[in-house]
Amino acid sequence: MNAHTDPQIITQNGKPLFVVIPWNEYQELIHKQIAPDESDVWFPNEVVKSNVRGDNLIKAWREYFKLTQAELATKAGMKQSALARLESNSASPRKATLIKLAKAMEISVEQLID
């Protein structure tokens, strides 16, 4: 079935709430999505404020998630002292390290890069 079908709009209190579209049209929409780029990376206000104050993004995110250095280091499979060094503004972490930290905090690597 290739015929275009109008979407069904479900409203509540006179405002659109859901749209039901045919499965094939949904699949087309999904496959036409472009890959995320830098403009798709989001930061909570608290992380931005911390970064503006001078904290690097690793520390800003760790504090946003209310993790101690020891907790994040354990989740990322590293030593607390290594994480402390990475949180200094002079550190240049390797991509593999950023990937570990991003996974541990369940964020994207792009969210750890200035």
PDB file of C-alpha atoms in Angstrom:
ATOM      1  CA  MET A   1       0.000   0.000   0.000  1.00  0.00           C
ATOM      2  CA  ASN A   2       1.717   3.155  -1.225  1.00  0.00           C
ATOM      3  CA  ALA A   3      -1.237   5.502  -1.016  1.00  0.00           C
ATOM      4  CA  HIS A   4      -0.771   8.483   1.283  1.00  0.00           C
ATOM      5  CA  THR A   5      -3.011   8.290   4.318  1.00  0.00           C
ATOM      6  CA  ASP A   6      -3.841  11.380   6.341  1.00  0.00           C
ATOM      7  CA  PRO A   7      -2.633  11.150   9.911  1.00  0.00           C
ATOM      8  CA  GLN A   8      -5.142  10.724  12.695  1.00  0.00           C
ATOM      9  CA  ILE A   9      -4.889  13.515  15.261  1.00  0.00           C
ATOM     10  CA  ILE A  10      -6.018  12.702  18.779  1.00  0.00           C
ATOM     11  CA  THR A  11      -6.910  15.730  20.855  1.00  0.00           C
ATOM     12  CA  GLN A  12      -7.521  16.387  24.510  1.00  0.00           C
ATOM     13  CA  ASN A  13      -9.228  19.538  25.737  1.00  0.00           C
ATOM     14  CA  GLY A  14      -9.220  20.834  22.173  1.00  0.00           C
ATOM     15  CA  LYS A  15      -5.419  20.578  21.780  1.00  0.00           C
ATOM     16  CA  PRO A  16      -3.460  18.026  19.717  1.00  0.00           C
ATOM     17  CA  LEU A  17      -2.053  15.290  21.934  1.00  0.00           C
ATOM     18  CA  PHE A  18      -1.020  12.429  19.607  1.00  0.00           C
ATOM     19  CA  VAL A  19      -0.674  11.795  15.888  1.00  0.00           C
ATOM     20  CA  VAL A  20      -1.206   8.337  14.441  1.00  0.00           C
ATOM     21  CA  ILE A  21       0.459   7.712  11.093  1.00  0.00           C
ATOM     22  CA  PRO A  22       0.746   4.597   8.948  1.00  0.00           C
ATOM     23  CA  TRP A  23       3.693   2.334   9.801  1.00  0.00           C
ATOM     24  CA  ASN A  24       5.342   2.800   6.388  1.00  0.00           C
ATOM     25  CA  GLU A  25       5.300   6.579   6.744  1.00  0.00           C
ATOM     26  CA  TYR A  26       6.773   6.290  10.230  1.00  0.00           C
ATOM     27  CA  GLN A  27       9.570   4.071   8.882  1.00  0.00           C
ATOM     28  CA  GLU A  28      10.320   6.619   6.142  1.00  0.00           C
ATOM     29  CA  LEU A  29      10.578   9.391   8.734  1.00  0.00           C
ATOM     30  CA  ILE A  30      12.939   7.354  10.873  1.00  0.00           C
ATOM     31  CA  HIS A  31      15.213   6.447   7.960  1.00  0.00           C
ATOM     32  CA  LYS A  32      15.377  10.023   6.677  1.00  0.00           C
ATOM     33  CA  GLN A  33      16.718  11.392   9.958  1.00  0.00           C
ATOM     34  CA  ILE A  34      20.139  12.929   9.701  1.00  0.00           C
ATOM     35  CA  ALA A  35      22.932  12.013  12.065  1.00  0.00           C
ATOM     36  CA  PRO A  36      23.227  14.228  15.131  1.00  0.00           C
ATOM     37  CA  ASP A  37      25.783  16.965  14.918  1.00  0.00           C
ATOM     38  CA  GLU A  38      27.331  19.330  17.414  1.00  0.00           C
ATOM     39  CA  SER A  39      24.205  21.492  17.451  1.00  0.00           C
ATOM     40  CA  ASP A  40      22.215  18.515  18.792  1.00  0.00           C
ATOM     41  CA  VAL A  41      24.295  18.281  21.973  1.00  0.00           C
ATOM     42  CA  TRP A  42      22.490  19.625  25.037  1.00  0.00           C
ATOM     43  CA  PHE A  43      23.778  20.784  28.391  1.00  0.00           C
ATOM     44  CA  PRO A  44      21.749  21.412  31.542  1.00  0.00           C
ATOM     45  CA  ASN A  45      21.967  24.951  32.863  1.00  0.00           C
ATOM     46  CA  GLU A  46      23.872  23.776  35.956  1.00  0.00           C
ATOM     47  CA  VAL A  47      26.602  22.217  33.795  1.00  0.00           C
ATOM     48  CA  VAL A  48      26.915  25.375  31.695  1.00  0.00           C
ATOM     49  CA  LYS A  49      27.171  27.579  34.799  1.00  0.00           C
ATOM     50  CA  SER A  50      29.837  25.346  36.293  1.00  0.00           C
ATOM     51  CA  ASN A  51      31.792  25.354  33.038  1.00  0.00           C
ATOM     52  CA  VAL A  52      31.559  29.149  32.782  1.00  0.00           C
ATOM     53  CA  ARG A  53      32.925  29.395  36.369  1.00  0.00           C
ATOM     54  CA  GLY A  54      36.010  27.539  35.171  1.00  0.00           C
ATOM     55  CA  ASP A  55      35.261  23.886  35.920  1.00  0.00           C
ATOM     56  CA  ASN A  56      35.953  21.512  33.058  1.00  0.00           C
ATOM     57  CA  LEU A  57      33.055  19.506  31.677  1.00  0.00           C
ATOM     58  CA  ILE A  58      34.030  16.251  33.378  1.00  0.00           C
ATOM     59  CA  LYS A  59      33.795  17.892  36.796  1.00  0.00           C
ATOM     60  CA  ALA A  60      30.683  19.874  35.854  1.00  0.00           C
ATOM     61  CA  TRP A  61      28.820  16.733  34.772  1.00  0.00           C
ATOM     62  CA  ARG A  62      30.055  14.722  37.771  1.00  0.00           C
ATOM     63  CA  GLU A  63      28.739  17.366  40.137  1.00  0.00           C
ATOM     64  CA  TYR A  64      25.490  17.635  38.151  1.00  0.00           C
ATOM     65  CA  PHE A  65      24.915  13.914  38.747  1.00  0.00           C
ATOM     66  CA  LYS A  66      25.927  14.368  42.414  1.00  0.00           C
ATOM     67  CA  LEU A  67      28.735  11.840  42.172  1.00  0.00           C
ATOM     68  CA  THR A  68      31.941  11.929  44.152  1.00  0.00           C
ATOM     69  CA  GLN A  69      35.223  11.465  42.336  1.00  0.00           C
ATOM     70  CA  ALA A  70      35.511   8.012  43.882  1.00  0.00           C
ATOM     71  CA  GLU A  71      32.018   6.994  42.714  1.00  0.00           C
ATOM     72  CA  LEU A  72      32.558   8.151  39.133  1.00  0.00           C
ATOM     73  CA  ALA A  73      36.039   6.645  38.988  1.00  0.00           C
ATOM     74  CA  THR A  74      34.658   3.277  40.103  1.00  0.00           C
ATOM     75  CA  LYS A  75      31.842   3.412  37.532  1.00  0.00           C
ATOM     76  CA  ALA A  76      34.347   4.314  34.803  1.00  0.00           C
ATOM     77  CA  GLY A  77      36.893   1.683  35.863  1.00  0.00           C
ATOM     78  CA  MET A  78      39.674   4.072  36.817  1.00  0.00           C
ATOM     79  CA  LYS A  79      41.406   5.338  39.933  1.00  0.00           C
ATOM     80  CA  GLN A  80      40.103   8.372  41.791  1.00  0.00           C
ATOM     81  CA  SER A  81      43.507  10.048  41.511  1.00  0.00           C
ATOM     82  CA  ALA A  82      43.392   9.674  37.712  1.00  0.00           C
ATOM     83  CA  LEU A  83      39.943  11.275  37.630  1.00  0.00           C
ATOM     84  CA  ALA A  84      41.185  14.127  39.828  1.00  0.00           C
ATOM     85  CA  ARG A  85      43.954  14.794  37.280  1.00  0.00           C
ATOM     86  CA  LEU A  86      41.422  14.742  34.431  1.00  0.00           C
ATOM     87  CA  GLU A  87      39.313  17.318  36.224  1.00  0.00           C
ATOM     88  CA  SER A  88      42.196  19.781  36.264  1.00  0.00           C
ATOM     89  CA  ASN A  89      41.896  22.346  33.500  1.00  0.00           C
ATOM     90  CA  SER A  90      45.312  21.436  32.107  1.00  0.00           C
ATOM     91  CA  ALA A  91      44.373  17.817  31.332  1.00  0.00           C
ATOM     92  CA  SER A  92      43.822  16.520  27.803  1.00  0.00           C
ATOM     93  CA  PRO A  93      42.008  13.196  28.202  1.00  0.00           C
ATOM     94  CA  ARG A  94      42.257  10.537  25.515  1.00  0.00           C
ATOM     95  CA  LYS A  95      39.127   9.702  23.533  1.00  0.00           C
ATOM     96  CA  ALA A  96      38.982   6.218  25.096  1.00  0.00           C
ATOM     97  CA  THR A  97      38.936   7.802  28.557  1.00  0.00           C
ATOM     98  CA  LEU A  98      36.172  10.205  27.541  1.00  0.00           C
ATOM     99  CA  ILE A  99      34.162   7.259  26.225  1.00  0.00           C
ATOM    100  CA  LYS A 100      34.506   5.452  29.582  1.00  0.00           C
ATOM    101  CA  LEU A 101      33.428   8.544  31.501  1.00  0.00           C
ATOM    102  CA  ALA A 102      30.520   9.243  29.165  1.00  0.00           C
ATOM    103  CA  LYS A 103      29.261   5.673  29.511  1.00  0.00           C
ATOM    104  CA  ALA A 104      29.615   5.831  33.290  1.00  0.00           C
ATOM    105  CA  MET A 105      27.475   8.991  33.393  1.00  0.00           C
ATOM    106  CA  GLU A 106      25.153   7.844  30.581  1.00  0.00           C
ATOM    107  CA  ILE A 107      25.831  10.898  28.420  1.00  0.00           C
ATOM    108  CA  SER A 108      27.416  11.294  24.990  1.00  0.00           C
ATOM    109  CA  VAL A 109      31.136  11.841  24.479  1.00  0.00           C
ATOM    110  CA  GLU A 110      30.284  15.121  22.742  1.00  0.00           C
ATOM    111  CA  GLN A 111      28.908  16.390  26.041  1.00  0.00           C
ATOM    112  CA  LEU A 112      32.381  16.080  27.573  1.00  0.00           C
ATOM    113  CA  ILE A 113      34.227  17.982  24.864  1.00  0.00           C
ATOM    114  CA  ASP A 114      34.693  21.759  25.160  1.00  0.00           C
TER     115      ASP A 114
END
